């Protein structure tokens, strides 16, 4: 099995990693680059705990080979903000109780972030449509949806 | 509006690190020099193991060792030690772990695992509980008599009965003789999965002094410690269990899970760290799921609308190992028949071994399953009596201070407000208002309601403790042993500290990484007991800390201790807030201007054991099993689509009697419990084929609801009726939020179309079958509309 | 195997990333059935992990420019390269307006994050009986372009599927394009997907319908195709003939339902019973026809 050298821009930083063909993007992000927010819940594309933004689009990183991702830009929740400098969507998740156990949370926050960036005026129905791609077992989704709507409102008010 | 500064308000959760990717779960733990373990499952449901050949596996580069059950004679189990580490002599279900491969990488371990060959001698298997009870049934546990078990578990050697539970109150024969209406029916619920998002994972190592360390995904660190020590014959003091964030538990991670496996593997391999992580398919096979149920019920009422007798035969399909299921059997018996007073009750419950995946607890500890049956009995009785279901429930609701519970104790005066929750729930759902008529003629609306009660099913000795340490900057470290798995108990406890000391909640820290050697004991993180039990310990710890603050401040201000007031993070003489010391100034004691120092560091500690709970009589069940009971009700409006047979929950309303510490957290439980309950009512089930093979060990076909499925409208209220000894009166609600839904939804389906589904989940195909049997004319109507 | 092993890691294979179609075809010619095409990967990587597919080589075609185009030529129809993602199709105005049944199927296929990767060609090549796009392509009369170093051929989609997860592709062939001819003028299309939860599920039954000129029997075109009711997605060709007759619509609908029942053979599986599927075939077909023929809103 030949090793492949790939370069990713992860949360704004260029990273070059040697991977084997059977390594997935999730494996590289978690275990090579120590981005543990990327979680594996099913390795089958059902749960979305491994969701990241790849070239600005939400993808499930358990169904992408690391080699396929060569040259791409990856955003994980670590790249959005920190407690001292939270992204709008992160603040909204805290304020609206948009998480419980936290295992699926990174995926939902990234989807929420994507909605804010790409569909800031998305209706509740449109938000749900997008969130349908990933699973949460704790929250019943309601406070997640409320968090995204809160962030939308903050964003509108800022303008 | 809350009269308090912090308590009763939606203060953000303590675990904000989960939003920034800083949070560490057991799933994230790796250690230097770590090895990877892989379990191998059996492909027979019941068979003798004739031979295991792992010679090829050992040749895979990177493989360190392969172990089979022969090497591990230990027996594991919380209430009955019925579980092998790895299958020995026999496999008891399809997927039963039969060998473990350990390698330098997971890939090597998996490559090697695929090369293991097993020779089986198939034995007759039994998958149905009723078959398992027949005299000629294949026996799973021939050595049942030898298993260690708790005193309140009654296994019956020579059979598949893991335990039998009895409840006797009054005289049911007399009751039925006086009855005007009797409803007799059977209800079934399949095995289901807790389906938390974080699959189980454990990393263990043994240090050179013999200390065992384990990082694992669990609910109750101290239960893991106790059971690990007991089953492996280790002193408790040599076991350290680390509790990190747990990615959901819902009962499925109560007690000991698979911790013993990486620990034993590490012991065999010179203490090297061993990681065993399960993927989703493995989690469905190797972790215990929820039992299946059959409720046979005969319930009677008099024509004035009073329940008079209930007879039940309850059967729990425990799978190959019964884990918590033997205690769930007690739960469904002692809480029968719901929050109503019935003078005569007779129940026999059995948990029964079958050749299926092991079973354990699930949020609600059997009561959601019980109420699925009993709340349909209630509706059926009401219909026979020609009485409104809400009115019928109100007529029979338990009355605190007056009613006698099924376990023959008078309900305490401050037990709560059963009737009020039912009444208010009915108001919120608009019980008396006409239903909207959908524009498509094949859609029908209906409403249903269910009431519930629950408290923790715990031993009378289930203790808790708490420590609060004051730091030099006036911040506080809160040390508690209750787990954080999403429910947010530690966030609520933090709020109590903030309230009691008058400091901002941000100044109270609960470490996201805790361990059994560094935090005080609590029995378990189960049964919605955390806030109540750890909360009471915490109240005492805070009282202890405050008395130390008063003591130091009294010396500073030269007054008596009872003259000191503690407020806003300061201590001062009552009425003189302008002259105060801050908590920061006295955290390590106080130094007078001449250098003389008093008291030393301030640290409060508190302990709790339940009061007035007792053992239960083995023949009658008499006694007090519960330190508290939360009461509530839930109602739904559903829309049944007769074209595709789907049931949609349009709106839901639910009311709980208890006050809450944090409405943000409490509503989170309400919404989560609702959607989970909807899933159990409508979609979730483990499906087995005729060979006992699990057909849906994945989230593709184990159907969990998604964002687009949630009801349009959810109304929830907390009535604020507290129990005197509870912290701020607050009782538990985590499990309670799920208990009403399957019953309420099924009752609503009946209201909509007159078809009663007595088996969960009410999937479209099942609903179609029921409609064809009970009301085929409904289909004819639609056929006419569509086909002319 | 006498043991159950559920893998977490992927077994080994070589990863190949051709830059041109020629190079891709060379690789496929060289390795044949040992090589599998990776477009979106959303099915393939699951199958590899679960050991349902065991490729020695994985050929990633996302770097092949020729395969990444979604083109529409008025009068001729759509041309969809095999690396085009479902998201791109979903976003296309032309697809939504002119090929509505395809758009409707695609937007209900899997979920939003998966559609950013998954491809139409992959959904077809996987040959699942539950494919949502196949019924839509069947009613649209699509053709699958298969290429190899030996040349290129076009296979009508109805002749593409052999059995569950099997197609009539040769081991050295790959899908390069899917051609979707211009649908009949003013036609309406709809994909009706029945699922266990209201969103994000595999189809228990999927029905694609296309109808034009509902009020004029001689010019009327009605086509129906199905997912999850037979070993392969099926087009019920008899339906088109039935609707050429000048009879009351309800009568035609009844005849069509009978024709569909004859051409389908649903089974019981973990997603639903055969009985329920037969019910959906009857009621779903009737409902869809009522909608397409403008009997009901």
JSON list of C-alpha atoms in Angstrom, two decimals, chain B residues 367-485:
[
{"chain": "B", "resi": 367, "resn": "UNK", "atom": "CA", "xyz": [-42.16, 2.58, 33.42]},
{"chain": "B", "resi": 368, "resn": "UNK", "atom": "CA", "xyz": [-42.68, 4.03, 29.96]},
{"chain": "B", "resi": 369, "resn": "UNK", "atom": "CA", "xyz": [-43.19, 0.45, 28.86]},
{"chain": "B", "resi": 370, "resn": "UNK", "atom": "CA", "xyz": [-45.56, -0.24, 31.75]},
{"chain": "B", "resi": 371, "resn": "UNK", "atom": "CA", "xyz": [-47.59, 2.90, 31.12]},
{"chain": "B", "resi": 372, "resn": "UNK", "atom": "CA", "xyz": [-47.83, 2.03, 27.44]},
{"chain": "B", "resi": 373, "resn": "UNK", "atom": "CA", "xyz": [-49.95, -0.88, 28.64]},
{"chain": "B", "resi": 374, "resn": "UNK", "atom": "CA", "xyz": [-51.65, 0.52, 31.73]},
{"chain": "B", "resi": 375, "resn": "UNK", "atom": "CA", "xyz": [-52.63, 3.86, 30.22]},
{"chain": "B", "resi": 376, "resn": "UNK", "atom": "CA", "xyz": [-54.35, 1.98, 27.41]},
{"chain": "B", "resi": 377, "resn": "UNK", "atom": "CA", "xyz": [-56.16, -0.09, 30.03]},
{"chain": "B", "resi": 378, "resn": "UNK", "atom": "CA", "xyz": [-57.28, 3.19, 31.59]},
{"chain": "B", "resi": 379, "resn": "UNK", "atom": "CA", "xyz": [-58.60, 4.50, 28.28]},
{"chain": "B", "resi": 380, "resn": "UNK", "atom": "CA", "xyz": [-60.36, 1.23, 27.54]},
{"chain": "B", "resi": 381, "resn": "UNK", "atom": "CA", "xyz": [-62.02, 1.25, 30.96]},
{"chain": "B", "resi": 382, "resn": "UNK", "atom": "CA", "xyz": [-63.08, 4.87, 30.53]},
{"chain": "B", "resi": 383, "resn": "UNK", "atom": "CA", "xyz": [-64.63, 4.00, 27.20]},
{"chain": "B", "resi": 384, "resn": "UNK", "atom": "CA", "xyz": [-66.54, 1.09, 28.70]},
{"chain": "B", "resi": 385, "resn": "UNK", "atom": "CA", "xyz": [-67.76, 3.34, 31.47]},
{"chain": "B", "resi": 386, "resn": "UNK", "atom": "CA", "xyz": [-68.71, 6.03, 29.01]},
{"chain": "B", "resi": 387, "resn": "UNK", "atom": "CA", "xyz": [-66.45, 8.41, 30.87]},
{"chain": "B", "resi": 388, "resn": "UNK", "atom": "CA", "xyz": [-64.02, 11.03, 29.61]},
{"chain": "B", "resi": 389, "resn": "UNK", "atom": "CA", "xyz": [-60.46, 9.67, 29.90]},
{"chain": "B", "resi": 390, "resn": "UNK", "atom": "CA", "xyz": [-59.25, 12.80, 31.69]},
{"chain": "B", "resi": 391, "resn": "UNK", "atom": "CA", "xyz": [-62.11, 12.73, 34.16]},
{"chain": "B", "resi": 392, "resn": "UNK", "atom": "CA", "xyz": [-61.54, 9.03, 34.80]},
{"chain": "B", "resi": 393, "resn": "UNK", "atom": "CA", "xyz": [-57.87, 9.65, 35.50]},
{"chain": "B", "resi": 394, "resn": "UNK", "atom": "CA", "xyz": [-58.65, 12.54, 37.83]},
{"chain": "B", "resi": 395, "resn": "UNK", "atom": "CA", "xyz": [-61.13, 10.41, 39.77]},
{"chain": "B", "resi": 396, "resn": "UNK", "atom": "CA", "xyz": [-58.45, 7.86, 40.52]},
{"chain": "B", "resi": 397, "resn": "UNK", "atom": "CA", "xyz": [-55.30, 9.97, 40.81]},
{"chain": "B", "resi": 398, "resn": "UNK", "atom": "CA", "xyz": [-53.26, 9.42, 43.96]},
{"chain": "B", "resi": 399, "resn": "UNK", "atom": "CA", "xyz": [-53.75, 12.00, 46.69]},
{"chain": "B", "resi": 400, "resn": "UNK", "atom": "CA", "xyz": [-50.66, 12.94, 48.71]},
{"chain": "B", "resi": 401, "resn": "UNK", "atom": "CA", "xyz": [-51.07, 12.38, 52.43]},
{"chain": "B", "resi": 402, "resn": "UNK", "atom": "CA", "xyz": [-54.05, 10.12, 51.84]},
{"chain": "B", "resi": 403, "resn": "UNK", "atom": "CA", "xyz": [-53.61, 7.47, 49.19]},
{"chain": "B", "resi": 404, "resn": "UNK", "atom": "CA", "xyz": [-51.98, 4.11, 49.81]},
{"chain": "B", "resi": 405, "resn": "UNK", "atom": "CA", "xyz": [-49.39, 3.17, 47.17]},
{"chain": "B", "resi": 406, "resn": "UNK", "atom": "CA", "xyz": [-49.09, -0.29, 45.59]},
{"chain": "B", "resi": 407, "resn": "UNK", "atom": "CA", "xyz": [-46.34, -1.05, 48.10]},
{"chain": "B", "resi": 408, "resn": "UNK", "atom": "CA", "xyz": [-48.77, -0.29, 50.91]},
{"chain": "B", "resi": 409, "resn": "UNK", "atom": "CA", "xyz": [-47.36, 2.97, 52.16]},
{"chain": "B", "resi": 410, "resn": "UNK", "atom": "CA", "xyz": [-49.23, 6.21, 52.59]},
{"chain": "B", "resi": 411, "resn": "UNK", "atom": "CA", "xyz": [-48.07, 8.74, 50.04]},
{"chain": "B", "resi": 412, "resn": "UNK", "atom": "CA", "xyz": [-46.21, 11.49, 51.86]},
{"chain": "B", "resi": 413, "resn": "UNK", "atom": "CA", "xyz": [-47.98, 14.79, 52.34]},
{"chain": "B", "resi": 414, "resn": "UNK", "atom": "CA", "xyz": [-45.49, 16.69, 50.20]},
{"chain": "B", "resi": 415, "resn": "UNK", "atom": "CA", "xyz": [-45.20, 14.01, 47.52]},
{"chain": "B", "resi": 416, "resn": "UNK", "atom": "CA", "xyz": [-46.40, 16.27, 44.73]},
{"chain": "B", "resi": 417, "resn": "UNK", "atom": "CA", "xyz": [-49.47, 17.08, 42.68]},
{"chain": "B", "resi": 418, "resn": "UNK", "atom": "CA", "xyz": [-50.63, 14.14, 40.54]},
{"chain": "B", "resi": 419, "resn": "UNK", "atom": "CA", "xyz": [-54.12, 15.40, 39.69]},
{"chain": "B", "resi": 420, "resn": "UNK", "atom": "CA", "xyz": [-53.02, 18.95, 38.91]},
{"chain": "B", "resi": 421, "resn": "UNK", "atom": "CA", "xyz": [-50.57, 17.76, 36.29]},
{"chain": "B", "resi": 422, "resn": "UNK", "atom": "CA", "xyz": [-53.29, 15.76, 34.54]},
{"chain": "B", "resi": 423, "resn": "UNK", "atom": "CA", "xyz": [-55.75, 18.63, 34.65]},
{"chain": "B", "resi": 424, "resn": "UNK", "atom": "CA", "xyz": [-53.24, 21.19, 33.37]},
{"chain": "B", "resi": 425, "resn": "UNK", "atom": "CA", "xyz": [-51.96, 18.91, 30.61]},
{"chain": "B", "resi": 426, "resn": "UNK", "atom": "CA", "xyz": [-55.52, 18.49, 29.34]},
{"chain": "B", "resi": 427, "resn": "UNK", "atom": "CA", "xyz": [-55.94, 22.28, 29.31]},
{"chain": "B", "resi": 428, "resn": "UNK", "atom": "CA", "xyz": [-52.70, 22.81, 27.42]},
{"chain": "B", "resi": 429, "resn": "UNK", "atom": "CA", "xyz": [-53.56, 20.35, 24.68]},
{"chain": "B", "resi": 430, "resn": "UNK", "atom": "CA", "xyz": [-57.06, 21.78, 24.37]},
{"chain": "B", "resi": 431, "resn": "UNK", "atom": "CA", "xyz": [-58.74, 18.56, 25.41]},
{"chain": "B", "resi": 432, "resn": "UNK", "atom": "CA", "xyz": [-62.27, 19.97, 25.18]},
{"chain": "B", "resi": 433, "resn": "UNK", "atom": "CA", "xyz": [-61.76, 21.90, 21.97]},
{"chain": "B", "resi": 434, "resn": "UNK", "atom": "CA", "xyz": [-62.89, 20.50, 18.61]},
{"chain": "B", "resi": 435, "resn": "UNK", "atom": "CA", "xyz": [-60.15, 18.96, 16.48]},
{"chain": "B", "resi": 436, "resn": "UNK", "atom": "CA", "xyz": [-59.05, 20.59, 13.28]},
{"chain": "B", "resi": 437, "resn": "UNK", "atom": "CA", "xyz": [-60.06, 18.70, 10.15]},
{"chain": "B", "resi": 438, "resn": "UNK", "atom": "CA", "xyz": [-57.17, 18.15, 7.73]},
{"chain": "B", "resi": 439, "resn": "UNK", "atom": "CA", "xyz": [-57.89, 19.08, 4.12]},
{"chain": "B", "resi": 440, "resn": "UNK", "atom": "CA", "xyz": [-56.89, 15.68, 2.76]},
{"chain": "B", "resi": 441, "resn": "UNK", "atom": "CA", "xyz": [-59.78, 13.30, 3.39]},
{"chain": "B", "resi": 442, "resn": "UNK", "atom": "CA", "xyz": [-57.44, 10.44, 4.26]},
{"chain": "B", "resi": 443, "resn": "UNK", "atom": "CA", "xyz": [-55.90, 12.25, 7.18]},
{"chain": "B", "resi": 444, "resn": "UNK", "atom": "CA", "xyz": [-57.48, 12.01, 10.62]},
{"chain": "B", "resi": 445, "resn": "UNK", "atom": "CA", "xyz": [-56.71, 13.80, 13.85]},
{"chain": "B", "resi": 446, "resn": "UNK", "atom": "CA", "xyz": [-56.99, 12.52, 17.38]},
{"chain": "B", "resi": 447, "resn": "UNK", "atom": "CA", "xyz": [-55.87, 13.27, 20.93]},
{"chain": "B", "resi": 448, "resn": "UNK", "atom": "CA", "xyz": [-54.53, 11.08, 23.65]},
{"chain": "B", "resi": 449, "resn": "UNK", "atom": "CA", "xyz": [-53.28, 11.53, 27.18]},
{"chain": "B", "resi": 450, "resn": "UNK", "atom": "CA", "xyz": [-51.25, 9.54, 29.67]},
{"chain": "B", "resi": 451, "resn": "UNK", "atom": "CA", "xyz": [-50.26, 10.17, 33.28]},
{"chain": "B", "resi": 452, "resn": "UNK", "atom": "CA", "xyz": [-47.16, 8.90, 35.01]},
{"chain": "B", "resi": 453, "resn": "UNK", "atom": "CA", "xyz": [-45.12, 8.79, 38.17]},
{"chain": "B", "resi": 454, "resn": "UNK", "atom": "CA", "xyz": [-41.58, 7.81, 38.89]},
{"chain": "B", "resi": 455, "resn": "UNK", "atom": "CA", "xyz": [-38.82, 7.90, 41.44]},
{"chain": "B", "resi": 456, "resn": "UNK", "atom": "CA", "xyz": [-35.44, 6.18, 41.44]},
{"chain": "B", "resi": 457, "resn": "UNK", "atom": "CA", "xyz": [-35.33, 2.42, 41.94]},
{"chain": "B", "resi": 458, "resn": "UNK", "atom": "CA", "xyz": [-32.39, 2.33, 44.29]},
{"chain": "B", "resi": 459, "resn": "UNK", "atom": "CA", "xyz": [-31.29, 0.49, 47.37]},
{"chain": "B", "resi": 460, "resn": "UNK", "atom": "CA", "xyz": [-32.23, 2.15, 50.63]},
{"chain": "B", "resi": 461, "resn": "UNK", "atom": "CA", "xyz": [-28.53, 2.82, 51.15]},
{"chain": "B", "resi": 462, "resn": "UNK", "atom": "CA", "xyz": [-27.93, 4.73, 47.87]},
{"chain": "B", "resi": 463, "resn": "UNK", "atom": "CA", "xyz": [-25.71, 7.50, 49.17]},
{"chain": "B", "resi": 464, "resn": "UNK", "atom": "CA", "xyz": [-24.27, 10.71, 47.79]},
{"chain": "B", "resi": 465, "resn": "UNK", "atom": "CA", "xyz": [-21.66, 13.20, 48.92]},
{"chain": "B", "resi": 466, "resn": "UNK", "atom": "CA", "xyz": [-20.29, 16.55, 47.85]},
{"chain": "B", "resi": 467, "resn": "UNK", "atom": "CA", "xyz": [-17.34, 18.83, 48.54]},
{"chain": "B", "resi": 468, "resn": "UNK", "atom": "CA", "xyz": [-17.03, 22.54, 47.90]},
{"chain": "B", "resi": 469, "resn": "UNK", "atom": "CA", "xyz": [-13.59, 24.13, 47.99]},
{"chain": "B", "resi": 470, "resn": "UNK", "atom": "CA", "xyz": [-13.16, 27.85, 48.22]},
{"chain": "B", "resi": 471, "resn": "UNK", "atom": "CA", "xyz": [-10.28, 29.24, 46.13]},
{"chain": "B", "resi": 472, "resn": "UNK", "atom": "CA", "xyz": [-8.13, 32.32, 46.75]},
{"chain": "B", "resi": 473, "resn": "UNK", "atom": "CA", "xyz": [-9.89, 34.29, 44.02]},
{"chain": "B", "resi": 474, "resn": "UNK", "atom": "CA", "xyz": [-13.30, 33.63, 45.51]},
{"chain": "B", "resi": 475, "resn": "UNK", "atom": "CA", "xyz": [-14.09, 30.96, 42.98]},
{"chain": "B", "resi": 476, "resn": "UNK", "atom": "CA", "xyz": [-15.31, 27.56, 44.06]},
{"chain": "B", "resi": 477, "resn": "UNK", "atom": "CA", "xyz": [-14.46, 24.05, 42.95]},
{"chain": "B", "resi": 478, "resn": "UNK", "atom": "CA", "xyz": [-17.48, 21.81, 43.19]},
{"chain": "B", "resi": 479, "resn": "UNK", "atom": "CA", "xyz": [-16.60, 18.15, 43.60]},
{"chain": "B", "resi": 480, "resn": "UNK", "atom": "CA", "xyz": [-19.37, 15.65, 42.94]},
{"chain": "B", "resi": 481, "resn": "UNK", "atom": "CA", "xyz": [-19.42, 12.13, 41.59]},
{"chain": "B", "resi": 482, "resn": "UNK", "atom": "CA", "xyz": [-22.54, 12.35, 39.48]},
{"chain": "B", "resi": 483, "resn": "UNK", "atom": "CA", "xyz": [-21.82, 11.81, 35.79]},
{"chain": "B", "resi": 484, "resn": "UNK", "atom": "CA", "xyz": [-22.24, 14.31, 32.98]},
{"chain": "B", "resi": 485, "resn": "UNK", "atom": "CA", "xyz": [-23.83, 12.62, 29.99]}
]
